[in-house]
Every structure is written in C-alpha cells, then in structure tokens.
mmCIF file of C-alpha atoms in Angstrom:
data_model
loop_
_atom_site.group_PDB
_atom_site.id
_atom_site.type_symbol
_atom_site.label_atom_id
_atom_site.label_comp_id
_atom_site.label_asym_id
_atom_site.label_seq_id
_atom_site.Cartn_x
_atom_site.Cartn_y
_atom_site.Cartn_z
ATOM 1 C CA UNK R 1 0.095 -0.045 -0.164
ATOM 2 C CA UNK R 2 3.097 2.286 0.297
ATOM 3 C CA UNK R 3 3.671 2.269 -2.982
ATOM 4 C CA UNK R 4 -0.053 3.260 -4.378
ATOM 5 C CA UNK R 5 -1.348 5.639 -1.509
ATOM 6 C CA UNK R 6 -0.101 8.120 0.908
ATOM 7 C CA UNK R 7 -1.809 9.011 3.984
ATOM 8 C CA UNK R 8 -2.029 12.370 4.888
ATOM 9 C CA UNK R 9 -3.526 13.792 8.605
ATOM 10 C CA UNK R 10 -6.790 16.368 8.058
ATOM 11 C CA UNK R 11 -8.365 17.432 11.186
ATOM 12 C CA UNK R 12 -7.823 14.227 12.862
ATOM 13 C CA UNK R 13 -9.102 12.343 10.197
ATOM 14 C CA UNK R 14 -6.817 9.819 7.880
ATOM 15 C CA UNK R 15 -7.266 10.543 4.028
ATOM 16 C CA UNK R 16 -5.985 8.413 1.383
ATOM 17 C CA UNK R 17 -4.311 10.514 -1.321
ATOM 18 C CA UNK R 18 -4.154 8.805 -5.293
ATOM 19 C CA UNK R 19 -0.229 8.991 -5.747
ATOM 20 C CA UNK R 20 1.027 11.734 -8.514
ATOM 21 C CA UNK R 21 1.813 9.620 -11.442
ATOM 22 C CA UNK R 22 4.507 12.537 -12.612
ATOM 23 C CA UNK R 23 6.805 11.778 -9.364
ATOM 24 C CA UNK R 24 7.909 9.398 -12.123
ATOM 25 C CA UNK R 25 10.548 10.883 -14.231
ATOM 26 C CA UNK R 26 11.464 7.712 -15.828
ATOM 27 C CA UNK R 27 8.291 7.388 -17.332
ATOM 28 C CA UNK R 28 8.588 10.933 -18.392
ATOM 29 C CA UNK R 29 11.262 10.495 -20.082
ATOM 30 C CA UNK R 30 10.378 7.728 -22.195
ATOM 31 C CA UNK R 31 7.354 10.174 -22.872
ATOM 32 C CA UNK R 32 9.431 12.806 -23.942
ATOM 33 C CA UNK R 33 11.547 10.438 -26.327
ATOM 34 C CA UNK R 34 9.007 9.142 -28.100
ATOM 35 C CA UNK R 35 7.373 12.761 -28.800
ATOM 36 C CA UNK R 36 11.040 13.535 -29.807
ATOM 37 C CA UNK R 37 11.709 11.259 -32.145
ATOM 38 C CA UNK R 38 8.226 10.131 -33.468
ATOM 39 C CA UNK R 39 7.920 6.466 -33.330
ATOM 40 C CA UNK R 40 8.179 3.947 -30.318
ATOM 41 C CA UNK R 41 10.706 1.639 -31.782
ATOM 42 C CA UNK R 42 13.090 5.206 -32.224
ATOM 43 C CA UNK R 43 12.411 6.027 -28.678
ATOM 44 C CA UNK R 44 13.559 2.682 -27.451
ATOM 45 C CA UNK R 45 16.564 2.779 -29.307
ATOM 46 C CA UNK R 46 17.635 5.942 -27.965
ATOM 47 C CA UNK R 47 16.843 5.288 -24.411
ATOM 48 C CA UNK R 48 17.936 1.577 -24.395
ATOM 49 C CA UNK R 49 15.013 -0.155 -23.563
ATOM 50 C CA UNK R 50 12.311 -2.296 -25.591
ATOM 51 C CA UNK R 51 10.055 -1.110 -27.577
ATOM 52 C CA UNK R 52 7.223 -2.833 -25.840
ATOM 53 C CA UNK R 53 8.504 -1.351 -22.407
ATOM 54 C CA UNK R 54 8.155 2.044 -23.888
ATOM 55 C CA UNK R 55 4.622 1.250 -24.719
ATOM 56 C CA UNK R 56 4.104 0.073 -21.516
ATOM 57 C CA UNK R 57 5.258 3.147 -19.745
ATOM 58 C CA UNK R 58 3.298 5.660 -22.223
ATOM 59 C CA UNK R 59 0.117 3.655 -21.468
ATOM 60 C CA UNK R 60 0.642 3.673 -17.776
ATOM 61 C CA UNK R 61 1.344 7.665 -17.607
ATOM 62 C CA UNK R 62 -2.326 7.554 -19.896
ATOM 63 C CA UNK R 63 -3.826 5.692 -17.462
ATOM 64 C CA UNK R 64 -2.436 7.532 -14.234
ATOM 65 C CA UNK R 65 -3.307 10.689 -15.623
ATOM 66 C CA UNK R 66 -6.615 9.915 -17.226
ATOM 67 C CA UNK R 67 -6.298 11.903 -20.418
ATOM 68 C CA UNK R 68 -4.990 10.083 -23.958
ATOM 69 C CA UNK R 69 -1.184 11.884 -24.750
ATOM 70 C CA UNK R 70 -1.000 10.671 -28.365
ATOM 71 C CA UNK R 71 -3.123 9.719 -31.595
ATOM 72 C CA UNK R 72 -1.524 6.282 -31.900
ATOM 73 C CA UNK R 73 -3.562 6.203 -35.491
ATOM 74 C CA UNK R 74 -1.010 8.773 -36.942
ATOM 75 C CA UNK R 75 2.323 7.891 -38.480
ATOM 76 C CA UNK R 76 4.445 9.434 -36.821
ATOM 77 C CA UNK R 77 2.256 10.112 -33.532
ATOM 78 C CA UNK R 78 0.877 13.136 -33.049
ATOM 79 C CA UNK R 79 -0.083 14.592 -29.400
ATOM 80 C CA UNK R 80 -3.291 15.432 -28.412
ATOM 81 C CA UNK R 81 -3.760 19.017 -26.548
ATOM 82 C CA UNK R 82 -3.026 17.533 -23.004
ATOM 83 C CA UNK R 83 -0.084 15.987 -24.497
ATOM 84 C CA UNK R 84 1.300 18.688 -26.199
ATOM 85 C CA UNK R 85 1.392 20.328 -22.879
ATOM 86 C CA UNK R 86 2.488 17.580 -20.502
ATOM 87 C CA UNK R 87 5.901 17.299 -23.295
ATOM 88 C CA UNK R 88 6.192 21.410 -22.853
ATOM 89 C CA UNK R 89 6.088 21.295 -19.072
ATOM 90 C CA UNK R 90 7.941 17.569 -18.455
ATOM 91 C CA UNK R 91 10.977 19.036 -20.731
ATOM 92 C CA UNK R 92 11.595 21.918 -18.290
ATOM 93 C CA UNK R 93 11.094 19.552 -15.232
ATOM 94 C CA UNK R 94 13.246 16.961 -16.309
ATOM 95 C CA UNK R 95 16.131 19.983 -17.149
ATOM 96 C CA UNK R 96 15.490 21.385 -13.895
ATOM 97 C CA UNK R 97 16.232 17.334 -12.452
ATOM 98 C CA UNK R 98 19.223 17.141 -14.148
ATOM 99 C CA UNK R 99 20.486 20.483 -13.266
ATOM 100 C CA UNK R 100 19.754 20.179 -9.708
ATOM 101 C CA UNK R 101 22.495 17.631 -8.538
ATOM 102 C CA UNK R 102 25.311 19.886 -10.401
ATOM 103 C CA UNK R 103 24.024 23.214 -8.866
ATOM 104 C CA UNK R 104 23.796 21.688 -5.230
ATOM 105 C CA UNK R 105 28.156 20.307 -5.649
ATOM 106 C CA UNK R 106 28.672 23.669 -7.395
ATOM 107 C CA UNK R 107 27.063 25.879 -4.061
ATOM 108 C CA UNK R 108 29.311 22.935 -2.008
ATOM 109 C CA UNK R 109 32.280 23.319 -4.005
ATOM 110 C CA UNK R 110 32.442 19.808 -3.934
ATOM 111 C CA UNK R 111 33.866 18.267 -7.599
ATOM 112 C CA UNK R 112 31.017 16.510 -10.072
ATOM 113 C CA UNK R 113 31.179 13.185 -10.117
ATOM 114 C CA UNK R 114 31.532 12.440 -13.827
ATOM 115 C CA UNK R 115 32.291 15.334 -16.322
ATOM 116 C CA UNK R 116 32.025 14.564 -20.313
ATOM 117 C CA UNK R 117 33.581 16.385 -22.783
ATOM 118 C CA UNK R 118 33.793 16.545 -26.459
ATOM 119 C CA UNK R 119 36.707 17.693 -27.794
ATOM 120 C CA UNK R 120 37.495 18.596 -31.708
ATOM 121 C CA UNK R 121 40.816 17.004 -32.681
ATOM 122 C CA UNK R 122 43.580 19.973 -32.754
ATOM 123 C CA UNK R 123 42.272 20.955 -29.950
ATOM 124 C CA UNK R 124 42.729 18.085 -27.817
ATOM 125 C CA UNK R 125 45.897 17.153 -28.867
ATOM 126 C CA UNK R 126 47.540 21.138 -28.645
ATOM 127 C CA UNK R 127 45.724 23.014 -25.574
ATOM 128 C CA UNK R 128 44.118 19.170 -24.152
ATOM 129 C CA UNK R 129 46.870 18.237 -21.935
ATOM 130 C CA UNK R 130 47.415 20.981 -20.083
ATOM 131 C CA UNK R 131 43.948 21.815 -19.957
ATOM 132 C CA UNK R 132 42.856 18.181 -18.397
ATOM 133 C CA UNK R 133 45.965 18.680 -15.670
ATOM 134 C CA UNK R 134 44.136 21.806 -14.598
ATOM 135 C CA UNK R 135 40.753 20.243 -14.729
ATOM 136 C CA UNK R 136 41.351 16.451 -12.631
ATOM 137 C CA UNK R 137 40.314 18.451 -9.319
ATOM 138 C CA UNK R 138 36.628 19.741 -10.609
ATOM 139 C CA UNK R 139 36.069 16.106 -11.267
ATOM 140 C CA UNK R 140 36.394 12.586 -9.952
ATOM 141 C CA UNK R 141 35.375 11.249 -13.344
ATOM 142 C CA UNK R 142 36.844 12.756 -17.000
ATOM 143 C CA UNK R 143 35.616 11.182 -20.182
ATOM 144 C CA UNK R 144 37.078 12.632 -23.150
ATOM 145 C CA UNK R 145 35.799 12.104 -26.683
ATOM 146 C CA UNK R 146 37.706 13.098 -29.422
ATOM 147 C CA UNK R 147 37.007 14.195 -32.973
ATOM 148 C CA UNK R 148 34.664 15.681 -35.761
ATOM 149 C CA UNK R 149 32.477 18.579 -34.607
ATOM 150 C CA UNK R 150 29.512 17.036 -35.945
ATOM 151 C CA UNK R 151 29.859 14.036 -34.227
ATOM 152 C CA UNK R 152 30.533 16.145 -30.950
ATOM 153 C CA UNK R 153 27.105 18.318 -31.323
ATOM 154 C CA UNK R 154 25.070 15.048 -31.881
ATOM 155 C CA UNK R 155 26.796 13.697 -28.443
ATOM 156 C CA UNK R 156 26.007 16.495 -27.268
ATOM 157 C CA UNK R 157 22.189 17.318 -28.341
ATOM 158 C CA UNK R 158 21.508 13.545 -27.453
ATOM 159 C CA UNK R 159 23.053 14.208 -23.515
ATOM 160 C CA UNK R 160 25.946 11.819 -24.677
ATOM 161 C CA UNK R 161 28.375 14.424 -23.229
ATOM 162 C CA UNK R 162 28.177 17.314 -21.006
ATOM 163 C CA UNK R 163 30.299 20.207 -22.877
ATOM 164 C CA UNK R 164 32.344 20.245 -26.018
ATOM 165 C CA UNK R 165 34.989 22.299 -27.855
ATOM 166 C CA UNK R 166 34.234 22.962 -31.357
ATOM 167 C CA UNK R 167 34.121 24.672 -34.284
ATOM 168 C CA UNK R 168 30.325 24.891 -34.855
ATOM 169 C CA UNK R 169 28.837 27.005 -32.122
ATOM 170 C CA UNK R 170 24.969 25.149 -33.013
ATOM 171 C CA UNK R 171 23.885 29.049 -33.382
ATOM 172 C CA UNK R 172 20.654 27.439 -34.160
ATOM 173 C CA UNK R 173 19.786 25.851 -31.485
ATOM 174 C CA UNK R 174 17.975 27.626 -28.137
ATOM 175 C CA UNK R 175 18.866 26.537 -24.430
ATOM 176 C CA UNK R 176 22.616 25.911 -25.128
ATOM 177 C CA UNK R 177 25.319 28.228 -23.250
ATOM 178 C CA UNK R 178 28.249 29.729 -25.404
ATOM 179 C CA UNK R 179 32.177 30.375 -24.151
ATOM 180 C CA UNK R 180 34.288 31.370 -27.206
ATOM 181 C CA UNK R 181 38.083 30.611 -26.985
ATOM 182 C CA UNK R 182 39.970 31.919 -29.946
ATOM 183 C CA UNK R 183 39.131 32.712 -33.382
ATOM 184 C CA UNK R 184 42.129 31.448 -36.244
ATOM 185 C CA UNK R 185 42.866 32.927 -39.405
ATOM 186 C CA UNK R 186 43.220 30.051 -42.526
ATOM 187 C CA UNK R 187 46.861 30.290 -43.948
ATOM 188 C CA UNK R 188 48.219 28.380 -47.343
ATOM 189 C CA UNK R 189 50.545 25.488 -46.280
ATOM 190 C CA UNK R 190 52.641 24.076 -48.975
ATOM 191 C CA UNK R 191 55.550 21.442 -49.067
ATOM 192 C CA UNK R 192 58.994 23.581 -48.121
ATOM 193 C CA UNK R 193 60.844 24.873 -51.392
ATOM 194 C CA UNK R 194 57.496 24.702 -53.476
ATOM 195 C CA UNK R 195 56.848 28.520 -55.124
ATOM 196 C CA UNK R 196 54.297 30.387 -54.116
ATOM 197 C CA UNK R 197 52.808 32.473 -57.181
ATOM 198 C CA UNK R 198 52.945 35.761 -56.802
ATOM 199 C CA UNK R 199 49.132 36.578 -56.668
ATOM 200 C CA UNK R 200 47.638 39.180 -54.562
ATOM 201 C CA UNK R 201 44.091 37.457 -54.710
ATOM 202 C CA UNK R 202 42.983 34.067 -53.422
ATOM 203 C CA UNK R 203 41.393 32.882 -55.924
ATOM 204 C CA UNK R 204 44.179 33.548 -58.906
ATOM 205 C CA UNK R 205 46.598 32.521 -55.794
ATOM 206 C CA UNK R 206 44.449 28.838 -55.055
ATOM 207 C CA UNK R 207 43.782 28.196 -59.084
ATOM 208 C CA UNK R 208 47.537 28.624 -60.009
ATOM 209 C CA UNK R 209 48.451 26.130 -56.940
ATOM 210 C CA UNK R 210 45.862 23.502 -58.192
ATOM 211 C CA UNK R 211 47.611 23.443 -61.417
ATOM 212 C CA UNK R 212 50.790 22.076 -60.157
ATOM 213 C CA UNK R 213 49.767 19.907 -57.394
ATOM 214 C CA UNK R 214 46.816 18.654 -55.748
ATOM 215 C CA UNK R 215 44.891 20.324 -53.059
ATOM 216 C CA UNK R 216 44.686 18.061 -49.812
ATOM 217 C CA UNK R 217 41.181 18.862 -48.258
ATOM 218 C CA UNK R 218 40.188 18.370 -44.863
ATOM 219 C CA UNK R 219 37.061 15.702 -44.918
ATOM 220 C CA UNK R 220 34.125 16.898 -46.541
ATOM 221 C CA UNK R 221 32.422 15.236 -43.022
ATOM 222 C CA UNK R 222 34.237 17.877 -40.747
ATOM 223 C CA UNK R 223 32.602 21.103 -40.062
ATOM 224 C CA UNK R 224 36.099 22.731 -41.023
ATOM 225 C CA UNK R 225 36.516 21.182 -44.367
ATOM 226 C CA UNK R 226 32.615 22.168 -44.783
ATOM 227 C CA UNK R 227 34.062 25.532 -44.162
ATOM 228 C CA UNK R 228 36.928 25.503 -46.757
ATOM 229 C CA UNK R 229 34.434 23.979 -49.547
ATOM 230 C CA UNK R 230 32.102 27.087 -49.019
ATOM 231 C CA UNK R 231 34.980 29.711 -49.196
ATOM 232 C CA UNK R 232 36.121 28.196 -52.191
ATOM 233 C CA UNK R 233 32.340 28.128 -53.771
ATOM 234 C CA UNK R 234 32.048 32.166 -52.820
ATOM 235 C CA UNK R 235 35.395 32.887 -54.939
ATOM 236 C CA UNK R 236 33.990 31.022 -57.639
ATOM 237 C CA UNK R 237 36.890 28.555 -57.649
ATOM 238 C CA UNK R 238 36.459 25.176 -58.890
ATOM 239 C CA UNK R 239 39.499 22.129 -57.317
ATOM 240 C CA UNK R 240 39.225 19.050 -58.332
ATOM 241 C CA UNK R 241 38.442 17.015 -54.979
ATOM 242 C CA UNK R 242 41.104 13.974 -54.938
ATOM 243 C CA UNK R 243 42.386 13.803 -51.615
ATOM 244 C CA UNK R 244 41.025 14.568 -48.142
ATOM 245 C CA UNK R 245 41.988 13.628 -44.223
ATOM 246 C CA UNK R 246 40.125 13.308 -40.880
ATOM 247 C CA UNK R 247 42.673 14.694 -39.131
ATOM 248 C CA UNK R 248 45.140 17.552 -39.488
ATOM 249 C CA UNK R 249 48.665 15.854 -38.301
ATOM 250 C CA UNK R 250 48.087 13.322 -41.346
ATOM 251 C CA UNK R 251 47.148 16.320 -43.756
ATOM 252 C CA UNK R 252 50.188 18.161 -42.509
ATOM 253 C CA UNK R 253 52.581 15.219 -43.324
ATOM 254 C CA UNK R 254 50.923 14.613 -46.820
ATOM 255 C CA UNK R 255 52.235 18.309 -47.666
ATOM 256 C CA UNK R 256 55.522 18.131 -46.045
ATOM 257 C CA UNK R 257 56.294 14.641 -48.303
ATOM 258 C CA UNK R 258 55.318 16.703 -51.049
ATOM 259 C CA UNK R 259 52.063 15.048 -52.047
ATOM 260 C CA UNK R 260 49.788 18.442 -52.014
ATOM 261 C CA UNK R 261 49.560 21.375 -50.411
ATOM 262 C CA UNK R 262 46.347 22.303 -48.145
ATOM 263 C CA UNK R 263 44.340 25.167 -46.751
ATOM 264 C CA UNK R 264 44.993 25.119 -42.685
ATOM 265 C CA UNK R 265 44.996 26.648 -39.336
ATOM 266 C CA UNK R 266 47.375 27.493 -36.925
ATOM 267 C CA UNK R 267 45.914 25.293 -33.970
ATOM 268 C CA UNK R 268 45.813 22.189 -36.675
ATOM 269 C CA UNK R 269 49.774 22.878 -38.033
ATOM 270 C CA UNK R 270 50.712 22.500 -33.875
ATOM 271 C CA UNK R 271 48.822 19.491 -33.925
ATOM 272 C CA UNK R 272 51.212 18.465 -37.187
ATOM 273 C CA UNK R 273 54.065 19.417 -35.543
ATOM 274 C CA UNK R 274 56.299 16.952 -36.000
ATOM 275 C CA UNK R 275 56.049 17.823 -39.730
ATOM 276 C CA UNK R 276 56.523 21.517 -39.718
ATOM 277 C CA UNK R 277 59.641 21.492 -40.983
ATOM 278 C CA UNK R 278 59.333 20.153 -44.492
ATOM 279 C CA UNK R 279 56.375 22.987 -44.608
ATOM 280 C CA UNK R 280 55.872 26.006 -45.212
ATOM 281 C CA UNK R 281 53.340 28.547 -44.317
ATOM 282 C CA UNK R 282 51.989 31.809 -46.382
ATOM 283 C CA UNK R 283 48.351 34.161 -45.789
ATOM 284 C CA UNK R 284 46.201 33.425 -47.316
ATOM 285 C CA UNK R 285 45.143 36.765 -49.630
ATOM 286 C CA UNK R 286 41.826 38.943 -49.340
ATOM 287 C CA UNK R 287 39.795 37.904 -48.999
ATOM 288 C CA UNK R 288 40.673 35.758 -45.955
ATOM 289 C CA UNK R 289 38.341 33.678 -43.497
ATOM 290 C CA UNK R 290 39.179 32.196 -40.168
ATOM 291 C CA UNK R 291 37.261 29.457 -37.857
ATOM 292 C CA UNK R 292 36.225 29.856 -34.192
ATOM 293 C CA UNK R 293 36.454 27.334 -31.518
ATOM 294 C CA UNK R 294 33.774 27.683 -28.857
ATOM 295 C CA UNK R 295 33.306 25.316 -25.769
ATOM 296 C CA UNK R 296 29.290 24.722 -25.940
ATOM 297 C CA UNK R 297 27.086 23.278 -22.718
ATOM 298 C CA UNK R 298 23.470 22.699 -22.665
ATOM 299 C CA UNK R 299 22.273 25.857 -19.873
ATOM 300 C CA UNK R 300 22.739 25.556 -16.421
ATOM 301 C CA UNK R 301 23.039 21.709 -16.908
ATOM 302 C CA UNK R 302 26.806 21.648 -14.979
ATOM 303 C CA UNK R 303 26.343 24.689 -13.277
ATOM 304 C CA UNK R 304 29.485 26.736 -13.988
ATOM 305 C CA UNK R 305 31.988 24.528 -14.758
ATOM 306 C CA UNK R 306 31.811 25.565 -18.500
ATOM 307 C CA UNK R 307 32.607 29.085 -17.744
ATOM 308 C CA UNK R 308 35.397 28.109 -15.399
ATOM 309 C CA UNK R 309 36.475 25.585 -17.957
ATOM 310 C CA UNK R 310 36.518 28.146 -20.823
ATOM 311 C CA UNK R 311 38.341 30.840 -18.519
ATOM 312 C CA UNK R 312 41.130 28.367 -18.148
ATOM 313 C CA UNK R 313 40.989 26.829 -21.908
ATOM 314 C CA UNK R 314 41.621 30.422 -22.701
ATOM 315 C CA UNK R 315 44.583 30.841 -20.593
ATOM 316 C CA UNK R 316 46.426 28.355 -21.636
ATOM 317 C CA UNK R 317 46.205 29.788 -25.088
ATOM 318 C CA UNK R 318 47.500 32.982 -24.079
ATOM 319 C CA UNK R 319 50.302 31.572 -21.793
ATOM 320 C CA UNK R 320 51.267 28.285 -23.663
ATOM 321 C CA UNK R 321 49.919 27.651 -27.213
ATOM 322 C CA UNK R 322 50.611 31.306 -28.855
ATOM 323 C CA UNK R 323 54.200 31.176 -27.270
ATOM 324 C CA UNK R 324 54.375 27.528 -29.319
ATOM 325 C CA UNK R 325 53.054 28.367 -32.436
ATOM 326 C CA UNK R 326 55.659 31.753 -32.280
ATOM 327 C CA UNK R 327 58.887 29.159 -31.304
ATOM 328 C CA UNK R 328 57.557 27.206 -34.680
ATOM 329 C CA UNK R 329 56.687 29.193 -37.574
ATOM 330 C CA UNK R 330 56.350 33.228 -36.007
ATOM 331 C CA UNK R 331 53.240 34.128 -38.165
ATOM 332 C CA UNK R 332 51.707 31.602 -37.107
ATOM 333 C CA UNK R 333 50.745 33.395 -33.558
ATOM 334 C CA UNK R 334 49.646 36.312 -35.420
ATOM 335 C CA UNK R 335 46.588 34.115 -36.652
ATOM 336 C CA UNK R 336 45.444 33.119 -33.231
ATOM 337 C CA UNK R 337 43.280 35.851 -31.554
ATOM 338 C CA UNK R 338 42.270 34.534 -28.151
ATOM 339 C CA UNK R 339 38.745 34.878 -26.737
ATOM 340 C CA UNK R 340 37.420 37.248 -23.570
ATOM 341 C CA UNK R 341 34.673 36.311 -21.552
ATOM 342 C CA UNK R 342 32.647 39.364 -22.371
ATOM 343 C CA UNK R 343 33.146 38.029 -26.475
ATOM 344 C CA UNK R 344 30.139 36.645 -27.979
ATOM 345 C CA UNK R 345 30.192 33.361 -29.293
ATOM 346 C CA UNK R 346 30.072 34.802 -32.984
ATOM 347 C CA UNK R 347 30.505 33.170 -36.011
ATOM 348 C CA UNK R 348 33.147 35.673 -37.551
ATOM 349 C CA UNK R 349 34.625 35.021 -40.967
ATOM 350 C CA UNK R 350 32.382 31.443 -41.000
ATOM 351 C CA UNK R 351 31.116 31.483 -44.998
ATOM 352 C CA UNK R 352 30.218 28.052 -43.483
ATOM 353 C CA UNK R 353 27.332 29.085 -41.328
ATOM 354 C CA UNK R 354 24.631 30.417 -43.516
ATOM 355 C CA UNK R 355 25.506 27.813 -46.027
ATOM 356 C CA UNK R 356 26.082 24.383 -44.256
ATOM 357 C CA UNK R 357 25.170 23.634 -40.694
ATOM 358 C CA UNK R 358 26.874 20.639 -39.106
#
C-alpha cells in the first residue's frame, strides 16, 4: 500500500491520497523521447529499452493521468492537446531535475562525480593536455571524446557528453551556453621549397597552386572541411576533389612529403608539429576567412563548470599555445586571437554558417 497511496492527517482524520503519476521522472523521460523521435521504436533505441516497455510506460502514464496523450492512429505519432502541454512542462521539469545535483555540488564547492567532454582533435592534441591536467580536481571521473565537430554536436544534443569544444557553435539551437575560446585565420600550407604564385587575390593564388599540385582537403564530414569548401565556392574557384583526410597531423604529413598543398589553421598546424620542418606557411590573400572554437554546453546543466573550463582554456591559449606557435612558425601566432569572457560566440568569418550547418 505504501507504493500505491499516501496517508495525510487532516483535522484528526486520515485521508488516502492517490499517488502523483508525474513523480516518476523515468516515465516522463520515456514520454519525451517518444515525442522527440516520433515513434515508439526510435524512442526505445535512444533510451535503451524495448519497444514494448516504452509503449507500456506511455500507456501507464495515460492511465494514471486519466487522459489520452497521443493519437496512435497517425504516423508519425501526434500529440493530443493534453500531450503537448505535458511535453512542454516535462522538458522543463527534466532539465531542472538534471541541473539540480550539479547546482547543489557547485554551491558546496564539491567535485562533480563525472564530466564528459567532447574535444575537436586539433584542440585536444594541443591545448588538451594542459587543460585536462588543471581540470582534474573539478571532477572525480573525466571522460573525453575526440573527433569531428558534427559528431560532438550530436553527442551534446543526445546527452552523451556534457560540454564540447567545437568549431560549430550550434547557433541555431536554443538553450545552449556558449564561450568563445579563439578565432584563427586560415593559411596556405605548401611543401618547403615549392614556389608560390605572386598573386594578391585568394582566387588567383588557389587556382595557380591547383595547376601545380593537388589540394589536400579536410574531410567533407568535418565542419572545417565544409567551411573551406564553402569559401572556395564563394570565390568561384573549382578545385578537383582528389585527397581528403580527417586529421590535421596526417594532412600536414602529406604536405611535408610533397603530395600536395592545403588550407589549414595555426592550431591544426601545431597538431602536426612533427612535420612542420617540411612545410612553408603563407597568409591566404584577401578575402581571407577564419574559424572559431567555442565551448558549448546545455545552459545550466553543470553549474559554473563551463565558464570555469573556458577561462582555463583561454589562459592556456594565451600563456602557452601562442608561445609554441611563435617558436615554431612566428607568423602563425599572429593568426590566433584568444577570446575574452565578454566576447559573444559569433560566427566571425564563417561563411559556412549560412550554407551548411553541421
């Protein structure tokens, strides 16, 4: 009986009170997953339950509330008016429930039990070691996912990571907290000793280089690869697609070996520092363009951790990373501008934002 009802004393009498079906957050999570995916089977795959368990949970919720929440005769599933209202309130309730433990620990100054980070490769390989070393006292367990920005965005939105450092600020998504870390200008990277065309316009330089050796691209799956492709289209330049790679260190190695030339950024070249002796770096003539790196999290989900992590990252970029770049290739340091806490995460110089969102 304790699980099915509660007892309340009112004026010396005992009143049996029905349980509140919304006290079960698990049922609300299942319901919200169904509304977001559109089908019971897709919701089951997302949250790791069987389809029958998802269907049973939703029906139990409807029975407890005494109203239908979905129109099951239509595909994809449509919500009733009551179901739509529950969806809106449930999302806010679940977000608050998820944020609460972090807010309490933050107020007490305690370490977070687990923090999951997604770091774009060039940041993970250069700033990552110092940042993780400083951040270890903030969490008792730290899990880091490296890879491409689009994968990190998906991981953040599905709840598989808590924060990401990415070149895609996900500007079109509401409810996110953003901290700009840096902006860096794109440069031309050629094999050492390769003559450079004497052109003062980007389009002419790129076309001349492409006649001599192939352009080695970043993968079209990456946000940076997409950004470079869009810039080439804006210039009206058509360069054959022959070679592309996922990682900066591999790309720099290919240029150093004489396979071709590339368009890259200072941080990506620092990732491939083992091969820098074999390349030469030149500014990209006007109109140039740049990429940003932004720390993104779900707003309020993990207290003040995103702001503190961003502050540490900026400190490392200013104190260590720019110095490393200056020592290796002096002109590269000028192409990396560290963000400031009050600087918005605007997509400065990012022509891919309007044409392709990852």
